[in-house]
Structures are given as structure tokens and as C-alpha cells.
Amino acid sequence: GSAVEVLVPDVFVRPAPDGSWLIDLNPDTLPRVLMNQTYYTRVARAARTETERAFVTECLQNANWLTRSLDQRAKTILKVASEIVRQQDGFFASGVTHLRPLNLKTVADAIGMHESTVSRVTSNKSIGTPRGTFEMKYFFTAAIAGVGGDQHSSEAVRHRIRQLIDAEAPTAILSDDQLVKILRRDGIDIARRTVAKYRESLRIPSSIERRREKGG
């Protein structure tokens, strides 16, 4: 079998007693730069020539700069994660059907950062939640128009499609057209080709194949 990639959370989210969320960085995934002060002092003392002294000083400055920039990066990750949690509070409280449409720009504007910075910070990062570990990118989902101006996140709609298909009876397999009708009844305005695209992205076979499989 293929190796299953286990997501190691970069950030942990857990409920606080007052109903808010506690957000912490995972110390195990943070790159560490430890300054060995004693070693530095010994080397600095032993530096005889101007060149040696300059080299030692430069090493110290580089280490300081690296420590500062890693600290800055950690703060940025925390800032972005906190804003994701604030925007997607419904998801953390009640699950995938409550995911809101969210894009990088909304988060970037809210925390006063550049969109490209948010994109860079969230790539290959994941959040450990009481509902499991999710890639940060998972929380950025496109908007699907709803009836009456509501918007639904594409991830929540995908989840709904999976639920409907999981619950279908072998004798009543749902075609993509029927799925469109049910979703519209739920207030989700969606085109048939979008339903087909989402179904395929979930690796769910067509209604004809499912009818064969389920023996209806």
C-alpha cells in the first residue's frame, strides 16, 4: 500500500473555558536557532587578528538575524492562524457544513499583511483541531452562490454531496441532476457541471457506475 502522509500540526487550536479558542504554535515544528553564548565568548577571546574578530562578529550578527527572522515568521503564522480561526469559528464549533467562503485577501487585509505573505505562510502548514488536523489551505474555500444572497463554501457543498450519496438507497441512486435539485432545495444554487466536478474530486463514480456497484 502507499504510505499515508501524516500531517503534523504547525499550530494547535483548542477550546478555552470561556468559549473562545486557544491557539498555540507546535514547538516541535518550529526551527530552532540556539546561540551558544559560552562558545562565542571563547572564540571571540581567542580571535587574534582583525579578520578573525570581524568573522566572529559577523557570525554572531548572522545568528541574531536568523533568530529574529524565525521569531518574526512564528508570529506571522500565529497571526494568520488566529484570523483563520476567527473567520471560520463556525467550522471549529460545529464542523465542515459551517465552513465559510474565505480567500487569502480577506485574511491579509484583516491582519494588515500582504496577500503573498499570507499565501507563503499558509503553504504546507497545518492546524491541529479537536476535529482532526487540516492543511491551512483547507480553510480557504471558494464561494458558491446561495438562494437569497447567502453564500456557501465549496468545501461545505462538497461535504453535502458526499453525505447525500452515502445515504442513497441502492434502489434510488441519485443522478447529478437530482443532486442539483436537492441542493437547490437546500438553498444552494449550483450548476450540474459543478456537481459533477465536485463528485469527481471526491472520487465518487457516476450514478450509472454506482447503480452497478450497489446492485440496485
mmCIF file of C-alpha atoms in Angstrom:
data_model
loop_
_atom_site.group_PDB
_atom_site.id
_atom_site.type_symbol
_atom_site.label_atom_id
_atom_site.label_comp_id
_atom_site.label_asym_id
_atom_site.label_seq_id
_atom_site.Cartn_x
_atom_site.Cartn_y
_atom_site.Cartn_z
ATOM 1 C CA GLY A 1 0.000 0.000 0.000
ATOM 2 C CA SER A 2 1.023 3.614 -0.441
ATOM 3 C CA ALA A 3 2.490 5.465 2.521
ATOM 4 C CA VAL A 4 -0.051 7.643 4.270
ATOM 5 C CA GLU A 5 1.276 11.112 4.898
ATOM 6 C CA VAL A 6 0.602 12.123 8.463
ATOM 7 C CA LEU A 7 0.048 15.840 8.859
ATOM 8 C CA VAL A 8 1.997 17.252 11.773
ATOM 9 C CA PRO A 9 0.226 20.394 13.006
ATOM 10 C CA ASP A 10 2.240 23.644 12.963
ATOM 11 C CA VAL A 11 -0.438 25.237 15.102
ATOM 12 C CA PHE A 12 -2.829 23.806 17.697
ATOM 13 C CA VAL A 13 -6.349 25.108 18.277
ATOM 14 C CA ARG A 14 -8.300 24.099 21.367
ATOM 15 C CA PRO A 15 -11.422 25.440 23.046
ATOM 16 C CA ALA A 16 -10.955 27.742 26.032
ATOM 17 C CA PRO A 17 -13.338 27.521 29.019
ATOM 18 C CA ASP A 18 -14.875 30.912 28.079
ATOM 19 C CA GLY A 19 -15.949 29.712 24.625
ATOM 20 C CA SER A 20 -13.077 31.330 22.735
ATOM 21 C CA TRP A 21 -10.206 29.431 21.091
ATOM 22 C CA LEU A 22 -6.653 28.975 22.329
ATOM 23 C CA ILE A 23 -4.093 28.994 19.541
ATOM 24 C CA ASP A 24 -0.534 27.771 20.137
ATOM 25 C CA LEU A 25 2.439 27.075 17.917
ATOM 26 C CA ASN A 26 3.687 23.495 17.915
ATOM 27 C CA PRO A 27 7.179 23.771 19.447
ATOM 28 C CA ASP A 28 8.233 20.554 17.665
ATOM 29 C CA THR A 29 7.816 22.002 14.166
ATOM 30 C CA LEU A 30 9.498 25.343 14.891
ATOM 31 C CA PRO A 31 13.026 25.603 13.537
ATOM 32 C CA ARG A 32 15.321 26.395 16.409
ATOM 33 C CA VAL A 33 18.437 28.508 16.419
ATOM 34 C CA LEU A 34 20.238 28.238 19.709
ATOM 35 C CA MET A 35 23.001 30.689 20.373
ATOM 36 C CA ASN A 36 25.897 29.141 22.191
ATOM 37 C CA GLN A 37 26.990 32.206 24.162
ATOM 38 C CA THR A 38 29.835 30.452 26.029
ATOM 39 C CA TYR A 39 31.319 29.099 22.818
ATOM 40 C CA TYR A 40 31.030 32.535 21.220
ATOM 41 C CA THR A 41 32.842 34.217 24.126
ATOM 42 C CA ARG A 42 35.632 31.609 23.993
ATOM 43 C CA VAL A 43 36.086 32.011 20.230
ATOM 44 C CA ALA A 44 35.868 35.797 20.489
ATOM 45 C CA ARG A 45 38.599 35.810 23.138
ATOM 46 C CA ALA A 46 40.805 33.566 21.025
ATOM 47 C CA ALA A 47 40.383 35.767 17.930
ATOM 48 C CA ARG A 48 43.775 37.364 17.441
ATOM 49 C CA THR A 49 43.664 39.249 14.154
ATOM 50 C CA GLU A 50 41.227 41.886 12.931
ATOM 51 C CA THR A 51 39.971 39.406 10.281
ATOM 52 C CA GLU A 52 39.277 36.721 12.864
ATOM 53 C CA ARG A 53 37.472 39.197 15.115
ATOM 54 C CA ALA A 54 35.398 40.508 12.194
ATOM 55 C CA PHE A 55 34.487 36.939 11.232
ATOM 56 C CA VAL A 56 33.344 36.055 14.754
ATOM 57 C CA THR A 57 31.276 39.254 14.988
ATOM 58 C CA GLU A 58 29.682 38.529 11.619
ATOM 59 C CA CYS A 59 28.750 35.002 12.760
ATOM 60 C CA LEU A 60 27.096 36.442 15.845
ATOM 61 C CA GLN A 61 25.171 39.005 13.779
ATOM 62 C CA ASN A 62 24.006 36.305 11.367
ATOM 63 C CA ALA A 63 22.802 34.123 14.219
ATOM 64 C CA ASN A 64 20.977 37.068 15.796
ATOM 65 C CA TRP A 65 19.380 37.960 12.479
ATOM 66 C CA LEU A 66 18.276 34.351 11.926
ATOM 67 C CA THR A 67 16.803 34.127 15.431
ATOM 68 C CA ARG A 68 14.890 37.365 14.836
ATOM 69 C CA SER A 69 13.557 36.362 11.432
ATOM 70 C CA LEU A 70 12.430 32.938 12.694
ATOM 71 C CA ASP A 71 10.692 34.663 15.589
ATOM 72 C CA GLN A 72 9.010 37.019 13.111
ATOM 73 C CA ARG A 73 7.901 34.044 10.996
ATOM 74 C CA ALA A 74 6.446 32.278 14.038
ATOM 75 C CA LYS A 75 4.492 35.418 14.981
ATOM 76 C CA THR A 76 3.158 35.694 11.417
ATOM 77 C CA ILE A 77 1.999 32.054 11.395
ATOM 78 C CA LEU A 78 0.223 32.646 14.701
ATOM 79 C CA LYS A 79 -1.415 35.837 13.410
ATOM 80 C CA VAL A 80 -2.674 34.124 10.248
ATOM 81 C CA ALA A 81 -3.917 31.063 12.166
ATOM 82 C CA SER A 82 -5.760 33.261 14.662
ATOM 83 C CA GLU A 83 -7.521 35.116 11.855
ATOM 84 C CA ILE A 84 -8.465 31.823 10.121
ATOM 85 C CA VAL A 85 -9.971 30.607 13.406
ATOM 86 C CA ARG A 86 -11.825 33.907 13.860
ATOM 87 C CA GLN A 87 -13.248 33.752 10.323
ATOM 88 C CA GLN A 88 -14.085 30.044 10.457
ATOM 89 C CA ASP A 89 -15.436 29.971 14.006
ATOM 90 C CA GLY A 90 -18.498 28.026 12.788
ATOM 91 C CA PHE A 91 -16.293 25.220 11.494
ATOM 92 C CA PHE A 92 -14.377 24.876 14.773
ATOM 93 C CA ALA A 93 -17.608 24.925 16.741
ATOM 94 C CA SER A 94 -19.901 22.866 14.505
ATOM 95 C CA GLY A 95 -17.985 21.177 11.688
ATOM 96 C CA VAL A 96 -17.495 21.232 7.924
ATOM 97 C CA THR A 97 -21.030 22.264 6.964
ATOM 98 C CA HIS A 98 -20.292 25.603 8.665
ATOM 99 C CA LEU A 99 -17.147 26.421 6.668
ATOM 100 C CA ARG A 100 -17.480 29.928 5.268
ATOM 101 C CA PRO A 101 -16.176 31.084 1.893
ATOM 102 C CA LEU A 102 -12.808 32.687 2.627
ATOM 103 C CA ASN A 103 -9.958 33.941 0.493
ATOM 104 C CA LEU A 104 -6.360 34.966 1.185
ATOM 105 C CA LYS A 105 -7.132 38.649 0.608
ATOM 106 C CA THR A 106 -9.727 38.763 3.418
ATOM 107 C CA VAL A 107 -7.225 37.338 5.900
ATOM 108 C CA ALA A 108 -4.367 39.524 4.599
ATOM 109 C CA ASP A 109 -6.484 42.702 4.896
ATOM 110 C CA ALA A 110 -7.687 41.794 8.384
ATOM 111 C CA ILE A 111 -4.158 41.383 9.772
ATOM 112 C CA GLY A 112 -2.589 44.150 7.700
ATOM 113 C CA MET A 113 -0.286 41.920 5.684
ATOM 114 C CA HIS A 114 0.411 41.298 2.040
ATOM 115 C CA GLU A 115 -1.618 38.591 0.318
ATOM 116 C CA SER A 116 1.614 36.960 -0.928
ATOM 117 C CA THR A 117 2.905 36.779 2.675
ATOM 118 C CA VAL A 118 -0.275 35.012 3.818
ATOM 119 C CA SER A 119 -0.020 32.641 0.860
ATOM 120 C CA ARG A 120 3.606 31.835 1.679
ATOM 121 C CA VAL A 121 2.937 31.386 5.400
ATOM 122 C CA THR A 122 -0.018 29.047 4.854
ATOM 123 C CA SER A 123 1.584 26.806 2.250
ATOM 124 C CA ASN A 124 2.408 23.348 3.629
ATOM 125 C CA LYS A 125 1.241 24.375 7.097
ATOM 126 C CA SER A 126 -1.484 22.630 9.030
ATOM 127 C CA ILE A 127 -3.706 23.263 12.022
ATOM 128 C CA GLY A 128 -4.398 20.620 14.653
ATOM 129 C CA THR A 129 -8.005 20.944 15.867
ATOM 130 C CA PRO A 130 -10.338 18.852 18.032
ATOM 131 C CA ARG A 131 -11.861 17.758 14.664
ATOM 132 C CA GLY A 132 -8.567 16.499 13.279
ATOM 133 C CA THR A 133 -5.603 18.074 11.505
ATOM 134 C CA PHE A 134 -6.244 20.170 8.395
ATOM 135 C CA GLU A 135 -3.983 21.964 5.970
ATOM 136 C CA MET A 136 -4.289 25.732 6.371
ATOM 137 C CA LYS A 137 -5.269 25.915 2.684
ATOM 138 C CA TYR A 138 -8.370 23.830 3.545
ATOM 139 C CA PHE A 139 -9.898 26.851 5.291
ATOM 140 C CA PHE A 140 -9.714 28.986 2.161
ATOM 141 C CA THR A 141 -12.677 27.875 0.120
ATOM 142 C CA ALA A 142 -14.473 29.387 -2.834
ATOM 143 C CA ALA A 143 -17.958 30.805 -2.595
ATOM 144 C CA ILE A 144 -20.985 29.103 -4.127
ATOM 145 C CA ALA A 145 -23.983 31.357 -4.550
ATOM 146 C CA GLY A 146 -26.956 30.628 -2.394
ATOM 147 C CA VAL A 147 -30.598 31.377 -2.896
ATOM 148 C CA GLY A 148 -31.437 34.796 -1.445
ATOM 149 C CA GLY A 149 -27.884 36.121 -1.464
ATOM 150 C CA ASP A 150 -26.424 33.634 1.039
ATOM 151 C CA GLN A 151 -23.064 32.143 0.211
ATOM 152 C CA HIS A 152 -21.898 28.601 0.848
ATOM 153 C CA SER A 153 -18.319 27.425 0.883
ATOM 154 C CA SER A 154 -17.406 24.932 -1.828
ATOM 155 C CA GLU A 155 -15.964 22.593 0.813
ATOM 156 C CA ALA A 156 -19.278 22.533 2.702
ATOM 157 C CA VAL A 157 -21.154 21.845 -0.564
ATOM 158 C CA ARG A 158 -18.749 19.006 -1.407
ATOM 159 C CA HIS A 159 -19.378 17.569 2.059
ATOM 160 C CA ARG A 160 -23.159 17.763 1.479
ATOM 161 C CA ILE A 161 -22.818 15.929 -1.857
ATOM 162 C CA ARG A 162 -20.854 13.150 -0.160
ATOM 163 C CA GLN A 163 -23.500 12.894 2.601
ATOM 164 C CA LEU A 164 -26.342 12.637 0.083
ATOM 165 C CA ILE A 165 -24.565 9.943 -1.948
ATOM 166 C CA ASP A 166 -23.533 7.995 1.172
ATOM 167 C CA ALA A 167 -27.163 7.927 2.268
ATOM 168 C CA GLU A 168 -28.728 6.944 -1.071
ATOM 169 C CA ALA A 169 -30.617 3.651 -1.283
ATOM 170 C CA PRO A 170 -29.431 1.036 -3.827
ATOM 171 C CA THR A 171 -32.837 1.342 -5.485
ATOM 172 C CA ALA A 172 -32.742 5.164 -5.556
ATOM 173 C CA ILE A 173 -29.310 6.191 -6.846
ATOM 174 C CA LEU A 174 -29.107 9.978 -7.262
ATOM 175 C CA SER A 175 -28.165 11.371 -10.648
ATOM 176 C CA ASP A 176 -26.210 14.636 -10.834
ATOM 177 C CA ASP A 177 -29.457 16.347 -11.918
ATOM 178 C CA GLN A 178 -31.254 15.053 -8.828
ATOM 179 C CA LEU A 179 -28.373 16.249 -6.651
ATOM 180 C CA VAL A 180 -28.759 19.715 -8.195
ATOM 181 C CA LYS A 181 -32.474 19.684 -7.296
ATOM 182 C CA ILE A 182 -31.834 18.616 -3.676
ATOM 183 C CA LEU A 183 -29.064 21.207 -3.227
ATOM 184 C CA ARG A 184 -31.275 23.952 -4.683
ATOM 185 C CA ARG A 185 -33.957 22.937 -2.219
ATOM 186 C CA ASP A 186 -31.301 23.382 0.499
ATOM 187 C CA GLY A 187 -30.730 26.910 -0.804
ATOM 188 C CA ILE A 188 -27.537 26.143 -2.757
ATOM 189 C CA ASP A 189 -27.606 27.486 -6.298
ATOM 190 C CA ILE A 190 -25.332 25.141 -8.219
ATOM 191 C CA ALA A 191 -24.873 24.066 -11.842
ATOM 192 C CA ARG A 192 -24.943 20.416 -12.852
ATOM 193 C CA ARG A 193 -21.362 20.550 -14.192
ATOM 194 C CA THR A 194 -20.193 21.864 -10.790
ATOM 195 C CA VAL A 195 -21.908 18.964 -9.036
ATOM 196 C CA ALA A 196 -20.189 16.575 -11.468
ATOM 197 C CA LYS A 197 -16.824 18.299 -10.883
ATOM 198 C CA TYR A 198 -17.192 18.088 -7.073
ATOM 199 C CA ARG A 199 -18.348 14.478 -7.243
ATOM 200 C CA GLU A 200 -15.280 13.593 -9.346
ATOM 201 C CA SER A 201 -12.969 15.493 -6.973
ATOM 202 C CA LEU A 202 -14.402 13.314 -4.173
ATOM 203 C CA ARG A 203 -13.588 10.267 -6.353
ATOM 204 C CA ILE A 204 -17.241 9.235 -6.344
ATOM 205 C CA PRO A 205 -18.252 7.314 -9.508
ATOM 206 C CA SER A 206 -21.184 8.391 -11.688
ATOM 207 C CA SER A 207 -24.759 7.352 -10.862
ATOM 208 C CA ILE A 208 -24.619 4.670 -13.599
ATOM 209 C CA GLU A 209 -21.487 3.103 -12.084
ATOM 210 C CA ARG A 210 -22.891 3.389 -8.565
ATOM 211 C CA ARG A 211 -26.106 1.682 -9.627
ATOM 212 C CA ARG A 212 -23.964 -1.227 -10.913
ATOM 213 C CA GLU A 213 -21.862 -1.266 -7.725
ATOM 214 C CA LYS A 214 -24.755 -1.059 -5.272
ATOM 215 C CA GLY A 215 -26.714 -3.592 -7.271
ATOM 216 C CA GLY A 216 -29.904 -1.561 -7.393
#
